[in-house]
PDB file of C-alpha atoms in Angstrom:
ATOM      1  CA  UNK A   1      -0.780  -5.389  19.408  1.00  0.00           C
ATOM      2  CA  UNK A   2       2.359  -3.708  18.049  1.00  0.00           C
ATOM      3  CA  UNK A   3       4.132  -5.655  15.340  1.00  0.00           C
ATOM      4  CA  UNK A   4       6.864  -5.309  12.703  1.00  0.00           C
ATOM      5  CA  UNK A   5       6.856  -6.679   9.163  1.00  0.00           C
ATOM      6  CA  UNK A   6       9.521  -9.384   9.132  1.00  0.00           C
ATOM      7  CA  UNK A   7      11.330 -11.393   6.482  1.00  0.00           C
ATOM      8  CA  UNK A   8       8.995 -14.348   7.000  1.00  0.00           C
ATOM      9  CA  UNK A   9       5.904 -12.181   6.415  1.00  0.00           C
ATOM     10  CA  UNK A  10       7.390 -10.709   3.241  1.00  0.00           C
ATOM     11  CA  UNK A  11       8.139 -14.237   2.085  1.00  0.00           C
ATOM     12  CA  UNK A  12       4.463 -15.071   2.657  1.00  0.00           C
ATOM     13  CA  UNK A  13       3.520 -12.012   0.598  1.00  0.00           C
ATOM     14  CA  UNK A  14       5.451 -13.473  -2.318  1.00  0.00           C
ATOM     15  CA  UNK A  15       9.046 -12.340  -1.872  1.00  0.00           C
ATOM     16  CA  UNK A  16      11.929 -14.460  -0.671  1.00  0.00           C
ATOM     17  CA  UNK A  17      14.935 -13.241   1.321  1.00  0.00           C
ATOM     18  CA  UNK A  18      17.356 -11.774  -1.195  1.00  0.00           C
ATOM     19  CA  UNK A  19      14.465 -11.351  -3.653  1.00  0.00           C
ATOM     20  CA  UNK A  20      12.565  -8.349  -4.908  1.00  0.00           C
ATOM     21  CA  UNK A  21       9.666  -6.865  -2.929  1.00  0.00           C
ATOM     22  CA  UNK A  22       7.489  -4.955  -5.382  1.00  0.00           C
ATOM     23  CA  UNK A  23       5.416  -1.938  -4.365  1.00  0.00           C
ATOM     24  CA  UNK A  24       2.932   0.100  -6.404  1.00  0.00           C
ATOM     25  CA  UNK A  25       2.016   3.498  -4.991  1.00  0.00           C
ATOM     26  CA  UNK A  26      -1.052   5.339  -6.306  1.00  0.00           C
ATOM     27  CA  UNK A  27      -1.335   8.878  -4.941  1.00  0.00           C
ATOM     28  CA  UNK A  28      -3.454  11.976  -5.372  1.00  0.00           C
ATOM     29  CA  UNK A  29      -0.921  14.824  -5.356  1.00  0.00           C
ATOM     30  CA  UNK A  30       2.449  15.979  -4.018  1.00  0.00           C
ATOM     31  CA  UNK A  31       1.286  16.030  -0.378  1.00  0.00           C
ATOM     32  CA  UNK A  32      -0.103  12.490  -0.481  1.00  0.00           C
ATOM     33  CA  UNK A  33       2.935  11.308  -2.462  1.00  0.00           C
ATOM     34  CA  UNK A  34       5.213  12.646   0.267  1.00  0.00           C
ATOM     35  CA  UNK A  35       3.218  10.717   2.898  1.00  0.00           C
ATOM     36  CA  UNK A  36       3.724   7.537   0.899  1.00  0.00           C
ATOM     37  CA  UNK A  37       7.452   8.264   0.570  1.00  0.00           C
ATOM     38  CA  UNK A  38       7.729   8.307   4.362  1.00  0.00           C
ATOM     39  CA  UNK A  39       6.026   4.928   4.578  1.00  0.00           C
ATOM     40  CA  UNK A  40       8.166   3.389   1.816  1.00  0.00           C
ATOM     41  CA  UNK A  41      11.405   4.774   3.229  1.00  0.00           C
ATOM     42  CA  UNK A  42      10.409   3.342   6.574  1.00  0.00           C
ATOM     43  CA  UNK A  43       9.809  -0.087   5.066  1.00  0.00           C
ATOM     44  CA  UNK A  44      13.146  -0.020   3.253  1.00  0.00           C
ATOM     45  CA  UNK A  45      14.855   1.144   6.445  1.00  0.00           C
ATOM     46  CA  UNK A  46      13.665  -1.986   8.209  1.00  0.00           C
ATOM     47  CA  UNK A  47      14.352  -4.531   5.484  1.00  0.00           C
ATOM     48  CA  UNK A  48      16.939  -3.156   3.027  1.00  0.00           C
ATOM     49  CA  UNK A  49      19.576  -5.704   4.055  1.00  0.00           C
ATOM     50  CA  UNK A  50      17.336  -8.652   3.178  1.00  0.00           C
ATOM     51  CA  UNK A  51      15.295  -7.506   0.185  1.00  0.00           C
ATOM     52  CA  UNK A  52      15.661  -5.488  -2.965  1.00  0.00           C
ATOM     53  CA  UNK A  53      12.769  -3.073  -3.406  1.00  0.00           C
ATOM     54  CA  UNK A  54      11.112  -2.135  -6.670  1.00  0.00           C
ATOM     55  CA  UNK A  55       8.598   0.699  -6.623  1.00  0.00           C
ATOM     56  CA  UNK A  56       6.202   2.070  -9.222  1.00  0.00           C
ATOM     57  CA  UNK A  57       4.714   5.493  -8.536  1.00  0.00           C
ATOM     58  CA  UNK A  58       1.476   6.614 -10.126  1.00  0.00           C
ATOM     59  CA  UNK A  59      -0.470   9.804  -9.686  1.00  0.00           C
ATOM     60  CA  UNK A  60      -4.232   9.287 -10.044  1.00  0.00           C
ATOM     61  CA  UNK A  61      -4.586  11.688 -12.969  1.00  0.00           C
ATOM     62  CA  UNK A  62      -1.976   9.723 -14.979  1.00  0.00           C
ATOM     63  CA  UNK A  63      -4.426   6.815 -15.129  1.00  0.00           C
ATOM     64  CA  UNK A  64      -6.368   8.635 -17.841  1.00  0.00           C
ATOM     65  CA  UNK A  65      -3.538   7.708 -20.234  1.00  0.00           C
ATOM     66  CA  UNK A  66      -4.272   4.193 -21.590  1.00  0.00           C
ATOM     67  CA  UNK A  67      -0.571   3.245 -21.885  1.00  0.00           C
ATOM     68  CA  UNK A  68       0.251   4.329 -18.344  1.00  0.00           C
ATOM     69  CA  UNK A  69      -2.876   2.619 -17.030  1.00  0.00           C
ATOM     70  CA  UNK A  70      -1.997  -0.646 -18.822  1.00  0.00           C
ATOM     71  CA  UNK A  71       1.558  -0.636 -17.437  1.00  0.00           C
ATOM     72  CA  UNK A  72       0.227   0.169 -13.960  1.00  0.00           C
ATOM     73  CA  UNK A  73      -2.293  -2.690 -14.230  1.00  0.00           C
ATOM     74  CA  UNK A  74       0.505  -5.136 -14.971  1.00  0.00           C
ATOM     75  CA  UNK A  75       2.580  -3.806 -12.050  1.00  0.00           C
ATOM     76  CA  UNK A  76      -0.273  -3.878  -9.511  1.00  0.00           C
ATOM     77  CA  UNK A  77      -1.404  -7.370 -10.574  1.00  0.00           C
ATOM     78  CA  UNK A  78       2.001  -8.730  -9.567  1.00  0.00           C
ATOM     79  CA  UNK A  79       2.855  -6.377  -6.684  1.00  0.00           C
ATOM     80  CA  UNK A  80       3.550  -7.535  -3.158  1.00  0.00           C
ATOM     81  CA  UNK A  81       2.114  -4.259  -1.820  1.00  0.00           C
ATOM     82  CA  UNK A  82      -0.237  -1.667  -3.318  1.00  0.00           C
ATOM     83  CA  UNK A  83      -0.436   1.653  -1.463  1.00  0.00           C
ATOM     84  CA  UNK A  84      -3.176   4.263  -1.919  1.00  0.00           C
ATOM     85  CA  UNK A  85      -2.438   7.732  -0.568  1.00  0.00           C
ATOM     86  CA  UNK A  86      -5.181  10.346  -0.834  1.00  0.00           C
ATOM     87  CA  UNK A  87      -6.854  13.189   1.023  1.00  0.00           C
ATOM     88  CA  UNK A  88      -9.819  12.524   3.297  1.00  0.00           C
ATOM     89  CA  UNK A  89     -13.269  13.634   2.250  1.00  0.00           C
ATOM     90  CA  UNK A  90     -12.834  12.822  -1.433  1.00  0.00           C
ATOM     91  CA  UNK A  91     -13.724   9.775  -3.448  1.00  0.00           C
ATOM     92  CA  UNK A  92     -11.157   8.090  -5.612  1.00  0.00           C
ATOM     93  CA  UNK A  93     -11.445   9.280  -9.221  1.00  0.00           C
ATOM     94  CA  UNK A  94     -13.356   6.998 -11.588  1.00  0.00           C
ATOM     95  CA  UNK A  95     -10.143   6.396 -13.555  1.00  0.00           C
ATOM     96  CA  UNK A  96      -8.534   5.039 -10.381  1.00  0.00           C
ATOM     97  CA  UNK A  97     -11.510   2.774  -9.694  1.00  0.00           C
ATOM     98  CA  UNK A  98     -11.448   1.457 -13.264  1.00  0.00           C
ATOM     99  CA  UNK A  99      -7.726   0.813 -12.931  1.00  0.00           C
ATOM    100  CA  UNK A 100      -8.306  -1.055  -9.649  1.00  0.00           C
ATOM    101  CA  UNK A 101     -10.937  -3.236 -11.337  1.00  0.00           C
ATOM    102  CA  UNK A 102      -8.437  -4.069 -14.083  1.00  0.00           C
ATOM    103  CA  UNK A 103      -5.675  -5.389 -11.818  1.00  0.00           C
ATOM    104  CA  UNK A 104      -7.736  -7.038  -9.066  1.00  0.00           C
ATOM    105  CA  UNK A 105      -9.021  -9.719 -11.452  1.00  0.00           C
ATOM    106  CA  UNK A 106      -5.468 -10.423 -12.665  1.00  0.00           C
ATOM    107  CA  UNK A 107      -3.927 -11.122  -9.242  1.00  0.00           C
ATOM    108  CA  UNK A 108      -5.051 -14.780  -9.304  1.00  0.00           C
ATOM    109  CA  UNK A 109      -5.144 -15.099  -5.489  1.00  0.00           C
ATOM    110  CA  UNK A 110      -1.540 -13.895  -5.211  1.00  0.00           C
ATOM    111  CA  UNK A 111      -0.709 -12.907  -1.632  1.00  0.00           C
ATOM    112  CA  UNK A 112      -0.103  -9.242  -0.989  1.00  0.00           C
ATOM    113  CA  UNK A 113      -0.975  -6.190   1.062  1.00  0.00           C
ATOM    114  CA  UNK A 114      -3.185  -3.221   0.213  1.00  0.00           C
ATOM    115  CA  UNK A 115      -2.350  -0.134   2.274  1.00  0.00           C
ATOM    116  CA  UNK A 116      -4.873   2.693   2.629  1.00  0.00           C
ATOM    117  CA  UNK A 117      -3.388   6.066   3.623  1.00  0.00           C
ATOM    118  CA  UNK A 118      -6.467   8.260   3.405  1.00  0.00           C
ATOM    119  CA  UNK A 119      -6.312  11.635   5.126  1.00  0.00           C
ATOM    120  CA  UNK A 120      -2.888  11.251   6.750  1.00  0.00           C
ATOM    121  CA  UNK A 121      -2.075  10.017  10.222  1.00  0.00           C
ATOM    122  CA  UNK A 122      -4.736  12.073  12.022  1.00  0.00           C
ATOM    123  CA  UNK A 123      -7.729  10.430  10.339  1.00  0.00           C
ATOM    124  CA  UNK A 124      -9.994   8.834  12.940  1.00  0.00           C
ATOM    125  CA  UNK A 125     -13.124   8.078  10.937  1.00  0.00           C
ATOM    126  CA  UNK A 126     -13.863   5.419   8.366  1.00  0.00           C
ATOM    127  CA  UNK A 127     -14.647   7.024   5.022  1.00  0.00           C
ATOM    128  CA  UNK A 128     -16.350   5.543   1.970  1.00  0.00           C
ATOM    129  CA  UNK A 129     -12.864   5.319   0.399  1.00  0.00           C
ATOM    130  CA  UNK A 130     -11.614   3.213   3.324  1.00  0.00           C
ATOM    131  CA  UNK A 131     -14.590   0.889   2.956  1.00  0.00           C
ATOM    132  CA  UNK A 132     -14.113   0.687  -0.799  1.00  0.00           C
ATOM    133  CA  UNK A 133     -10.393  -0.154  -0.519  1.00  0.00           C
ATOM    134  CA  UNK A 134     -11.112  -2.688   2.224  1.00  0.00           C
ATOM    135  CA  UNK A 135     -13.592  -4.405  -0.111  1.00  0.00           C
ATOM    136  CA  UNK A 136     -11.000  -4.313  -2.913  1.00  0.00           C
ATOM    137  CA  UNK A 137      -8.444  -5.993  -0.641  1.00  0.00           C
ATOM    138  CA  UNK A 138     -10.925  -8.663   0.360  1.00  0.00           C
ATOM    139  CA  UNK A 139     -11.877  -9.334  -3.272  1.00  0.00           C
ATOM    140  CA  UNK A 140      -8.202  -9.517  -4.250  1.00  0.00           C
ATOM    141  CA  UNK A 141      -7.465 -11.769  -1.227  1.00  0.00           C
ATOM    142  CA  UNK A 142      -4.921  -9.261   0.068  1.00  0.00           C
ATOM    143  CA  UNK A 143      -4.194  -8.152   3.604  1.00  0.00           C
ATOM    144  CA  UNK A 144      -5.582  -4.687   4.332  1.00  0.00           C
ATOM    145  CA  UNK A 145      -3.753  -2.033   6.352  1.00  0.00           C
ATOM    146  CA  UNK A 146      -5.294   1.337   7.137  1.00  0.00           C
ATOM    147  CA  UNK A 147      -4.600   4.444   9.177  1.00  0.00           C
ATOM    148  CA  UNK A 148      -8.099   4.316  10.730  1.00  0.00           C
ATOM    149  CA  UNK A 149      -8.605   2.681  14.130  1.00  0.00           C
ATOM    150  CA  UNK A 150     -12.222   1.687  13.536  1.00  0.00           C
ATOM    151  CA  UNK A 151     -11.235  -0.532  10.607  1.00  0.00           C
ATOM    152  CA  UNK A 152      -8.977  -2.862  12.550  1.00  0.00           C
ATOM    153  CA  UNK A 153      -6.301  -3.624  15.128  1.00  0.00           C
ATOM    154  CA  UNK A 154      -3.497  -1.136  15.817  1.00  0.00           C
ATOM    155  CA  UNK A 155      -0.003  -1.625  14.431  1.00  0.00           C
ATOM    156  CA  UNK A 156       2.764   0.896  15.167  1.00  0.00           C
ATOM    157  CA  UNK A 157       4.348   2.905  12.333  1.00  0.00           C
ATOM    158  CA  UNK A 158       6.386   6.044  11.779  1.00  0.00           C
ATOM    159  CA  UNK A 159       3.554   7.857  10.011  1.00  0.00           C
ATOM    160  CA  UNK A 160       1.091   7.250  12.817  1.00  0.00           C
ATOM    161  CA  UNK A 161      -1.071   4.322  13.683  1.00  0.00           C
ATOM    162  CA  UNK A 162      -1.544   1.833  10.878  1.00  0.00           C
ATOM    163  CA  UNK A 163      -4.300  -0.701  11.354  1.00  0.00           C
ATOM    164  CA  UNK A 164      -4.896  -4.231  10.110  1.00  0.00           C
ATOM    165  CA  UNK A 165      -8.219  -5.742   9.189  1.00  0.00           C
ATOM    166  CA  UNK A 166      -8.144  -9.196  10.762  1.00  0.00           C
ATOM    167  CA  UNK A 167     -10.951 -10.431   8.478  1.00  0.00           C
ATOM    168  CA  UNK A 168      -8.661 -10.427   5.434  1.00  0.00           C
ATOM    169  CA  UNK A 169      -6.217 -13.251   4.649  1.00  0.00           C
ATOM    170  CA  UNK A 170      -3.282 -13.026   7.115  1.00  0.00           C
ATOM    171  CA  UNK A 171      -0.313 -13.143   4.703  1.00  0.00           C
ATOM    172  CA  UNK A 172       1.348 -10.313   6.632  1.00  0.00           C
ATOM    173  CA  UNK A 173       1.371 -10.332  10.421  1.00  0.00           C
ATOM    174  CA  UNK A 174       3.690  -7.422  11.084  1.00  0.00           C
ATOM    175  CA  UNK A 175       4.326  -3.966   9.748  1.00  0.00           C
ATOM    176  CA  UNK A 176       6.797  -1.081  10.248  1.00  0.00           C
ATOM    177  CA  UNK A 177       8.625   0.564  13.143  1.00  0.00           C
ATOM    178  CA  UNK A 178      11.025   3.505  13.460  1.00  0.00           C
ATOM    179  CA  UNK A 179      13.947   4.087  11.099  1.00  0.00           C
ATOM    180  CA  UNK A 180      14.198   5.669   7.701  1.00  0.00           C
ATOM    181  CA  UNK A 181      17.085   5.778   5.218  1.00  0.00           C
ATOM    182  CA  UNK A 182      17.597   8.702   2.836  1.00  0.00           C
ATOM    183  CA  UNK A 183      14.847   8.890   0.230  1.00  0.00           C
ATOM    184  CA  UNK A 184      15.786   7.318  -3.103  1.00  0.00           C
ATOM    185  CA  UNK A 185      12.459   6.673  -4.781  1.00  0.00           C
ATOM    186  CA  UNK A 186      12.172   7.663  -8.440  1.00  0.00           C
ATOM    187  CA  UNK A 187       8.921   9.604  -8.518  1.00  0.00           C
ATOM    188  CA  UNK A 188       7.202  11.954 -10.931  1.00  0.00           C
ATOM    189  CA  UNK A 189       5.551  15.084  -9.562  1.00  0.00           C
TER     190      UNK A 189
END
């Protein structure tokens, strides 16, 4: 079933029309960051008239810094969407897993979406990282979206097929279609 994230689904995820939709992006390197930029630009392209977007960008290796990790914990605990972008065939670093543990317990059943972009749009197999992030989403009571068909039902997106796990709380019923404004995200290399 092909769907698009709408204003009503964003409102269910915690943002109201005219409000701020907060996104935290954790990425491995420049390549995976660029994949996440495409996704975020796509989201803004669909909803920029109705929502203000606030994004925090965090490279995995920055999590070793206690100050950065603490700020990122605060951001992720209150985010409407948390995106993980990493290469296939690698586990998330232990610092990333520790950071995840720190914000999951602080979400207090707040609706949201966890997006797993592991291996780019050509990934066809479920990896241990997919399973781990799916379990994180379930524990945090967040919707889970992934680029792997075996994890869930297909949803169309500009970066390839994005899939939804129907076993996780359905705060978001639709996600992304074509269209992308110029990139404007403030990101560190």
